[in-house]
Coordinates of C-alpha atoms and ligand atoms in Angstrom, one line a residue:
M1 CA 76.6 63.7 27.0
K2 CA 75.2 63.5 23.3
L3 CA 71.9 64.5 23.0
V4 CA 69.7 63.9 19.3
V5 CA 67.3 66.8 18.8
I6 CA 64.8 65.5 15.8
G7 CA 61.5 66.2 14.7
A8 CA 57.9 64.6 15.4
Q9 CA 55.8 65.2 12.7
W10 CA 56.9 66.0 9.3
G11 CA 59.7 68.9 9.2
D12 CA 59.0 72.3 10.2
E13 CA 58.9 71.6 14.4
G14 CA 61.0 73.9 15.7
K15 CA 63.8 72.4 15.4
G16 CA 66.0 75.7 14.8
K17 CA 64.5 77.1 18.0
I18 CA 65.4 74.3 20.2
V19 CA 68.2 73.2 19.0
D20 CA 70.0 77.1 19.4
F21 CA 68.2 77.3 22.6
L22 CA 69.9 73.6 24.1
A23 CA 73.5 75.0 22.1
E24 CA 74.5 77.1 24.9
G25 CA 75.2 73.2 27.3
A26 CA 76.2 71.7 23.7
D27 CA 80.1 72.6 23.5
I28 CA 79.4 70.4 19.6
I29 CA 76.8 70.9 17.4
L30 CA 76.1 67.4 14.9
R31 CA 74.0 68.2 11.8
Y32 CA 73.1 64.5 10.5
S33 CA 71.0 64.2 7.8
G34 CA 69.3 66.0 4.7
G35 CA 71.5 69.0 3.3
A36 CA 69.3 72.1 1.6
N37 CA 66.0 71.2 1.7
A38 CA 65.8 72.7 5.4
G39 CA 65.2 75.2 6.7
H40 CA 65.0 76.1 10.4
T41 CA 64.5 79.0 11.5
V42 CA 66.3 80.8 14.9
V43 CA 65.6 84.0 15.8
I44 CA 67.3 85.8 19.1
Q45 CA 65.2 89.0 19.7
E46 CA 65.3 91.3 16.7
Q47 CA 67.9 89.5 14.9
T48 CA 66.4 86.0 12.9
F49 CA 68.7 83.9 11.2
K50 CA 67.9 80.9 8.7
L51 CA 69.7 78.7 8.6
H52 CA 69.6 75.2 6.1
L53 CA 73.0 73.4 5.8
I54 CA 75.0 75.0 9.2
P55 CA 74.1 73.4 12.4
S56 CA 71.6 76.0 14.2
G57 CA 74.7 76.1 17.1
V58 CA 76.7 78.0 15.1
I59 CA 74.8 81.8 16.0
T60 CA 76.4 80.2 19.6
P61 CA 79.3 81.9 19.4
D62 CA 82.8 79.3 20.5
K63 CA 80.1 76.8 19.5
K64 CA 82.1 74.0 16.9
A65 CA 79.1 73.4 14.0
V66 CA 79.5 70.0 12.5
L67 CA 78.5 69.2 8.6
G68 CA 77.3 64.5 9.9
I69 CA 78.2 62.0 7.8
G70 CA 74.8 61.5 6.2
M71 CA 74.3 65.3 5.0
A72 CA 74.3 65.7 1.0
V73 CA 75.4 69.6 1.1
D74 CA 75.8 71.9 -1.8
L75 CA 78.7 73.7 -1.4
E76 CA 77.9 77.0 -3.5
N77 CA 74.3 77.4 -0.7
L78 CA 76.9 76.7 2.4
F79 CA 79.4 79.2 1.7
E80 CA 76.8 82.0 0.3
E81 CA 74.9 80.8 3.9
L82 CA 78.8 81.4 5.7
D83 CA 79.0 84.2 4.2
G84 CA 75.8 85.4 5.3
L85 CA 76.3 84.6 8.9
E86 CA 79.7 87.0 8.8
Q87 CA 77.2 90.3 7.4
S88 CA 75.4 89.1 10.5
G89 CA 77.9 89.1 12.6
I90 CA 78.6 85.8 13.3
S91 CA 82.7 84.5 12.9
W92 CA 82.9 81.1 12.0
K93 CA 85.8 80.5 11.3
G94 CA 87.6 77.5 12.6
R95 CA 84.3 76.5 13.9
V96 CA 82.5 75.0 11.1
F97 CA 83.6 72.4 10.1
L98 CA 82.5 68.8 7.5
S99 CA 82.2 65.7 6.9
D100 CA 84.8 64.3 3.9
R101 CA 82.5 61.0 4.2
A102 CA 79.1 64.0 3.4
H103 CA 77.7 63.3 -0.5
V104 CA 78.1 67.0 -2.7
V105 CA 75.0 67.9 -4.2
L106 CA 75.7 69.0 -8.1
P107 CA 74.1 72.4 -9.5
Q108 CA 72.4 70.2 -12.2
Y109 CA 71.3 67.2 -9.2
K110 CA 68.6 69.9 -8.8
E111 CA 66.9 70.4 -12.7
L112 CA 67.1 66.6 -13.1
D113 CA 65.7 66.4 -8.9
R114 CA 62.3 69.4 -10.6
Q115 CA 61.7 67.0 -13.3
K116 CA 61.8 63.8 -12.2
D117 CA 59.7 65.4 -9.5
A118 CA 56.5 67.3 -12.5
E119 CA 56.7 63.5 -14.0
R120 CA 55.4 61.1 -11.0
R121 CA 51.9 59.8 -11.8
I122 CA 51.7 62.2 -8.3
P123 CA 54.4 64.1 -7.3
I124 CA 56.0 64.3 -3.8
G125 CA 56.6 68.5 -4.4
T126 CA 60.2 68.0 -3.4
T127 CA 62.0 71.5 -2.1
G128 CA 63.5 71.1 -5.8
R129 CA 67.5 71.3 -4.6
G130 CA 68.6 67.7 -5.5
I131 CA 68.5 65.5 -2.8
G132 CA 66.4 62.5 -3.6
I133 CA 69.0 62.3 -6.6
T134 CA 72.4 62.5 -4.1
Y135 CA 70.9 59.5 -2.3
A136 CA 69.9 58.5 -4.5
L137 CA 73.1 58.6 -6.4
K138 CA 74.6 57.8 -3.4
A139 CA 72.5 53.7 -3.0
H140 CA 74.0 53.2 -6.8
R141 CA 77.7 54.5 -5.0
D142 CA 77.6 56.9 -7.9
G143 CA 76.9 60.3 -5.8
I144 CA 80.2 62.6 -5.7
R145 CA 81.9 62.6 -1.9
V146 CA 84.0 65.7 -0.6
A147 CA 86.5 63.3 0.4
D148 CA 86.9 62.4 -3.1
L149 CA 87.2 66.3 -3.6
F150 CA 90.4 65.4 -2.7
D151 CA 91.5 61.6 -4.3
P152 CA 93.8 62.1 -7.2
A153 CA 92.3 58.8 -8.7
V154 CA 88.6 60.0 -7.9
W155 CA 88.6 63.1 -9.3
Q156 CA 90.3 62.5 -12.5
T157 CA 86.7 60.6 -13.4
F158 CA 85.3 63.5 -12.8
K159 CA 83.5 64.9 -16.1
R160 CA 84.9 68.2 -17.1
E161 CA 82.1 70.2 -16.1
E162 CA 81.7 68.9 -12.9
K163 CA 85.7 69.3 -12.0
S164 CA 84.9 73.2 -12.7
F165 CA 82.4 73.3 -10.6
L166 CA 84.1 71.5 -7.2
E167 CA 87.3 73.4 -8.2
P168 CA 86.5 76.5 -6.3
Y169 CA 86.2 74.7 -3.1
R170 CA 88.7 72.4 -2.7
E171 CA 91.1 75.5 -1.3
K172 CA 87.4 76.2 0.4
I173 CA 86.5 73.6 2.2
R174 CA 90.2 72.0 3.0
D175 CA 90.6 73.2 6.4
M176 CA 86.8 72.3 6.9
V177 CA 87.0 68.8 6.5
V178 CA 87.2 65.8 8.9
D179 CA 86.7 62.3 10.0
V180 CA 83.2 63.2 12.1
S181 CA 83.9 59.2 13.9
G182 CA 87.4 60.9 14.1
F183 CA 86.2 64.1 15.4
V184 CA 83.6 63.0 17.9
H185 CA 84.9 60.2 19.1
Q186 CA 88.4 62.9 20.1
H187 CA 85.7 65.1 21.6
R188 CA 83.3 62.0 23.9
D189 CA 84.1 63.6 27.4
K190 CA 81.8 66.6 25.5
N191 CA 78.6 68.1 25.8
I192 CA 77.5 67.0 21.3
L193 CA 74.5 68.1 20.7
F194 CA 72.4 66.1 17.3
E195 CA 70.5 68.3 14.8
G196 CA 68.3 66.3 13.0
A197 CA 66.4 67.6 9.9
Q198 CA 62.9 67.6 8.1
G199 CA 61.0 64.9 10.9
T200 CA 59.9 61.1 12.2
L201 CA 57.4 61.4 9.1
L202 CA 59.6 62.2 6.8
D203 CA 62.2 59.7 7.5
L204 CA 63.0 57.0 4.4
D205 CA 61.6 54.0 6.7
L206 CA 59.9 55.1 8.7
G207 CA 57.4 58.2 6.8
T208 CA 55.1 58.2 5.2
Y209 CA 56.4 56.6 1.9
P210 CA 56.8 57.8 -1.1
F211 CA 56.3 61.7 -0.4
V212 CA 59.1 61.2 2.6
S213 CA 61.8 62.9 2.2
S214 CA 65.8 61.0 1.4
G215 CA 67.2 61.0 4.1
I216 CA 67.5 59.7 7.8
S217 CA 66.1 62.1 10.0
C218 CA 64.2 59.6 12.9
A219 CA 67.2 59.7 15.4
A220 CA 68.7 56.5 14.3
G221 CA 70.1 58.8 12.5
A222 CA 72.2 60.6 14.6
A223 CA 74.6 57.1 14.8
I224 CA 75.0 56.7 11.3
G225 CA 75.3 61.1 10.7
G226 CA 78.1 61.2 13.8
G227 CA 79.9 58.0 12.9
I228 CA 79.0 56.0 16.7
G229 CA 77.1 52.6 17.9
P230 CA 73.2 53.8 18.4
H231 CA 74.3 53.1 22.6
S232 CA 76.5 56.3 22.3
L233 CA 73.5 58.3 22.1
D234 CA 71.8 59.4 25.6
R235 CA 68.6 61.0 24.6
V236 CA 66.1 61.2 22.3
I237 CA 64.3 65.0 22.4
G238 CA 61.6 64.8 19.9
V239 CA 60.2 67.7 18.4
F240 CA 56.2 68.9 17.7
K241 CA 53.7 71.8 17.7
A242 CA 50.7 72.2 19.2
Y243 CA 48.8 71.6 15.8
S244 CA 51.2 69.9 13.0
T245 CA 51.6 71.2 9.9
R246 CA 52.7 70.0 6.2
V247 CA 54.3 71.2 3.1
G248 CA 54.2 69.5 0.0
N249 CA 52.1 67.1 -1.0
G250 CA 51.5 62.7 1.1
P251 CA 48.7 61.9 3.4
F252 CA 47.6 64.4 6.2
P253 CA 45.0 62.6 8.6
S254 CA 44.1 65.4 10.3
E255 CA 44.7 68.1 8.0
F256 CA 41.9 71.1 8.7
T257 CA 39.1 70.9 6.3
E258 CA 37.0 73.5 5.4
Q259 CA 33.7 71.7 5.7
R260 CA 34.8 69.6 9.6
D261 CA 36.8 73.1 9.9
G262 CA 35.3 76.7 8.7
K263 CA 38.4 78.6 8.4
L264 CA 40.7 77.1 11.1
G265 CA 42.9 76.5 9.1
D266 CA 43.2 79.3 7.4
T267 CA 43.4 81.3 10.6
I268 CA 46.3 78.9 12.0
R269 CA 49.0 79.0 9.1
E270 CA 48.2 83.2 9.1
I271 CA 48.6 83.2 13.5
G272 CA 51.5 81.0 13.5
R273 CA 53.2 82.5 9.8
E274 CA 53.1 78.7 8.9
Y275 CA 54.7 79.2 4.8
G276 CA 58.5 78.0 3.8
V277 CA 61.9 78.5 5.2
T278 CA 63.4 76.9 1.6
T279 CA 61.0 77.6 -0.6
G280 CA 58.1 79.9 1.0
R281 CA 55.3 77.4 -0.3
P282 CA 52.3 77.7 2.6
R283 CA 52.2 75.2 5.1
R284 CA 49.1 72.5 4.9
C285 CA 47.4 72.7 8.8
G286 CA 45.4 70.5 11.0
Y287 CA 45.0 69.5 14.5
L288 CA 48.1 67.6 16.3
D289 CA 48.0 63.4 15.9
L290 CA 48.0 61.9 18.4
V291 CA 48.6 58.3 16.8
A292 CA 51.4 60.3 14.3
L293 CA 53.0 61.7 17.6
S294 CA 52.9 57.8 19.7
Y295 CA 53.9 56.3 16.8
A296 CA 57.4 58.2 16.5
C297 CA 57.7 58.4 20.1
R298 CA 57.8 54.9 19.8
S299 CA 59.9 54.7 16.7
N300 CA 62.3 57.1 18.0
S301 CA 62.2 56.3 21.6
I302 CA 62.2 59.6 22.7
D303 CA 63.0 60.2 25.9
G304 CA 61.2 64.3 27.5
L305 CA 59.6 65.6 24.1
C306 CA 59.1 70.0 23.2
L307 CA 55.9 71.1 22.5
I308 CA 55.9 74.3 20.3
K309 CA 54.3 77.3 19.0
L310 CA 51.2 77.3 21.9
D311 CA 51.1 80.4 21.8
V312 CA 49.3 80.2 18.5
Y313 CA 46.2 78.3 19.8
D314 CA 45.5 81.7 22.3
G315 CA 42.4 82.6 22.5
M316 CA 40.6 79.5 20.3
E317 CA 37.1 79.1 22.4
E318 CA 38.2 75.0 21.8
I319 CA 41.1 73.0 21.2
K320 CA 40.9 69.8 19.5
A321 CA 43.2 67.0 18.6
C322 CA 43.6 63.7 17.2
T323 CA 43.6 60.6 19.5
A324 CA 42.4 57.7 16.6
Y325 CA 41.7 57.5 13.0
R326 CA 38.1 55.5 11.5
I327 CA 39.6 53.8 8.7
D328 CA 36.4 51.0 7.2
G329 CA 34.6 52.1 10.4
N330 CA 37.5 51.1 12.0
E331 CA 38.6 53.1 14.6
V332 CA 42.7 52.6 15.0
V333 CA 45.3 53.7 17.5
D334 CA 48.1 52.4 15.3
F335 CA 49.7 54.6 12.3
P336 CA 48.8 52.6 9.5
A337 CA 51.8 51.1 6.6
T338 CA 50.0 52.5 3.6
I339 CA 48.7 55.8 1.7
E340 CA 45.3 53.7 1.0
H341 CA 44.4 53.5 4.8
L342 CA 46.4 57.1 5.5
N343 CA 44.1 58.5 3.0
K344 CA 41.3 57.2 4.4
A345 CA 42.1 57.5 7.7
Q346 CA 39.7 59.9 9.7
P347 CA 40.7 62.0 12.5
V348 CA 38.7 60.8 15.7
L349 CA 38.1 64.3 17.2
K350 CA 38.8 65.4 21.5
S351 CA 38.1 68.8 22.7
F352 CA 39.8 70.6 25.4
R353 CA 39.3 73.6 26.7
G354 CA 40.5 77.1 25.5
W355 CA 42.3 79.8 27.5
K356 CA 41.8 83.6 27.4
G357 CA 45.7 86.1 27.9
E358 CA 49.0 85.2 26.2
V359 CA 51.5 82.5 27.0
K360 CA 53.7 84.6 25.6
S361 CA 55.5 85.7 28.9
C362 CA 55.1 82.4 30.9
R363 CA 58.6 81.3 31.8
S364 CA 57.3 78.3 34.1
F365 CA 55.3 75.2 33.9
D366 CA 52.5 77.3 36.9
D367 CA 52.5 80.5 35.1
L368 CA 50.5 78.3 32.0
P369 CA 46.2 79.0 32.4
S370 CA 44.7 75.5 33.9
E371 CA 43.4 74.8 30.2
A372 CA 46.5 74.8 28.5
K373 CA 48.3 72.4 31.4
D374 CA 45.1 70.2 30.6
Y375 CA 45.9 69.8 27.4
I376 CA 49.2 69.4 28.1
H377 CA 49.2 66.5 30.9
F378 CA 47.2 64.6 28.2
I379 CA 49.4 64.3 25.5
E380 CA 52.2 63.7 27.8
E381 CA 49.2 61.0 28.5
Y382 CA 49.1 59.8 25.8
V383 CA 51.9 58.9 24.7
E384 CA 53.1 58.4 27.5
T385 CA 56.1 60.7 27.8
S386 CA 56.9 63.5 28.9
V387 CA 57.4 67.2 28.1
D388 CA 60.0 68.3 28.4
I389 CA 60.1 72.3 26.6
V390 CA 57.1 74.8 26.2
S391 CA 57.6 76.9 23.9
V392 CA 55.4 80.1 23.6
G393 CA 56.5 82.8 21.3
H394 CA 59.1 81.9 17.7
N395 CA 62.6 84.4 20.7
R396 CA 64.7 82.4 22.3
S397 CA 63.8 83.6 25.9
E398 CA 59.6 82.5 25.3
T399 CA 60.9 78.4 26.5
I400 CA 59.3 77.1 29.0
V401 CA 62.6 74.4 30.3
R402 CA 60.1 72.0 32.5
R403 CA 62.7 69.7 32.8
N404 CA 66.7 70.1 31.0
P405 CA 67.3 67.7 28.9
W406 CA 71.3 68.6 29.8
T407 CA 71.0 67.6 33.7
Q408 CA 67.7 65.8 34.1
S409 CA 66.4 69.0 36.6
Ligands
GDP1 P1 62.1 74.0 11.9 O1 62.5 73.3 10.5 O2 62.2 72.4 12.8 O3 64.2 74.2 12.9 O4 61.3 74.5 12.0 P2 60.7 76.4 11.0 O5 62.4 77.3 11.2 O6 61.1 75.8 9.7 O7 59.5 76.8 11.6 C1 59.2 77.0 13.0 C2 58.8 79.2 12.9 O8 57.8 78.5 13.8 C3 59.5 79.4 12.6 O9 58.7 81.0 11.9 C4 59.4 79.8 14.2 O10 60.5 80.6 13.9 C5 58.3 79.3 14.5 N1 59.0 78.9 16.5 C6 59.3 78.0 17.2 N2 58.6 77.9 18.2 C7 57.7 78.7 18.0 C8 56.9 79.4 18.8 O11 56.9 78.6 20.8 N3 55.7 79.8 18.5 C9 56.2 80.8 17.2 N4 55.2 81.2 17.2 N5 56.0 80.8 16.6 C10 58.3 80.0 16.6
IMO2 P1 63.4 71.0 8.0 O1 64.4 70.8 8.3 C1 59.2 70.9 5.8 C2 59.6 68.2 2.8 C3 59.2 68.1 0.7 C4 58.7 67.2 -0.2 C5 59.3 66.2 0.7 C6 60.8 65.9 -0.4 O2 63.2 72.2 8.0 O3 62.2 70.3 9.0 P2 62.7 67.1 -1.4 O4 63.2 68.2 -1.6 O5 63.7 65.9 0.6 O6 63.5 66.2 -1.5 O7 61.3 66.2 -0.7 O8 59.8 66.4 2.6 N1 60.4 68.8 3.1 C7 60.5 69.6 3.8 N2 59.2 70.0 5.2 N3 60.4 71.0 6.6 C8 61.4 70.3 5.6 O9 62.4 70.1 6.1 C9 61.6 69.4 5.2 N4 63.1 68.7 4.1 C10 62.1 68.6 2.8 O10 58.7 69.9 1.4 O11 56.7 67.7 0.7
MG3 MG1 62.1 74.1 8.2

């Protein structure tokens, strides 16, 4: 079976937690897009892992972890991360693989990325990891692929400083490099978990362009990153938070405002510890945006949803969610394409009763307070997609499974 986990908002939805949780049922975990701009967190009891390039499934012993075709790989970061795993007692040798078609991020791309962003009329607020530059060079057909490090004809075209940076990695990665399409074909009867990075609204085509990243973070990217056709993907799981967050610039219609919501933005940021894993930047926070979530469900053919951070709403008198946008006096329920419309959009908010006590210890849907269940039922009806998993804390164990994506039971 081939199962895809994607972000259904602006990234940082909790993909790392869910991929780690689902990794038990997988043989192979394959990251399919982005690079070290991503920051995926896995918490197992007292131990916290922050992964940028390596699939989150690597924490589970004996699973194979693949960096897929669509990725932009910073080799320096990759080995820092692998060394970090080793120091945390996770042995990775022989089970981490790297696509020969993945693109390589050179050190100078990072500086260029920061420079270009600073020169923009409205900066995107990139992570400065050289991602946009790497994908631009790829599209321009001037990029460097992993396979090129082993092709003498291409190697001799590299500049001296490029060769001196890349040379030490040739030996280090030699045994890790695979043809991912062939690898996935060879393991076609196994369970493969595709790990997305970023999120639908940061996707180059589906997102709030130009305030997006440069990879294919939507579900379709899993097929490309794994070197298979879209029909071969069996199920798509969309991960979303009980509220919304965004890092960097760009439209965010349901963002909390001090005028309307008082200190709610600061409160949620502190309770939810909403600070970027990669850059440490405070994340912008807002209400759950059901217009955007519907769009994500539709444009990725999401089969089941995974609701994260329900616990952050513990003890609130009232919870609200955005059910439409008001733009120029009209109510709109389709996610607009233009930044102008998204910036003008005022959220139409629906209120829900909050709950008393903590959901952290709940392990079945029935254990949840009735108000929390009402909130979830409304979301399911609105987006016409079932919420199959509910996360009630950052720990691996703090998870409620209503329907197991591997078995459907
Ligand atoms: P990703 O990029 O989608 O993998 O998400 P991040 O790791 O960037 O951000 C998600 C954050 O939420 C991490 O700090 C997680 O440890 C944390 N987290 C995940 N699930 C839950 C949850 O159910 N409740 C709380 N409070 N935190 C969670
Ligand atoms: P994960 O996988 C949240 C955002 C950046 C910036 C924009 C472009 O952890 O969910 P880039 O460096 O990619 O050119 O930046 O995209 N961004 C993310 N925001 N989570 C991520 O990844 C992100 N990856 C990029 O903040 O606004
Ligand atoms: Mg993240």
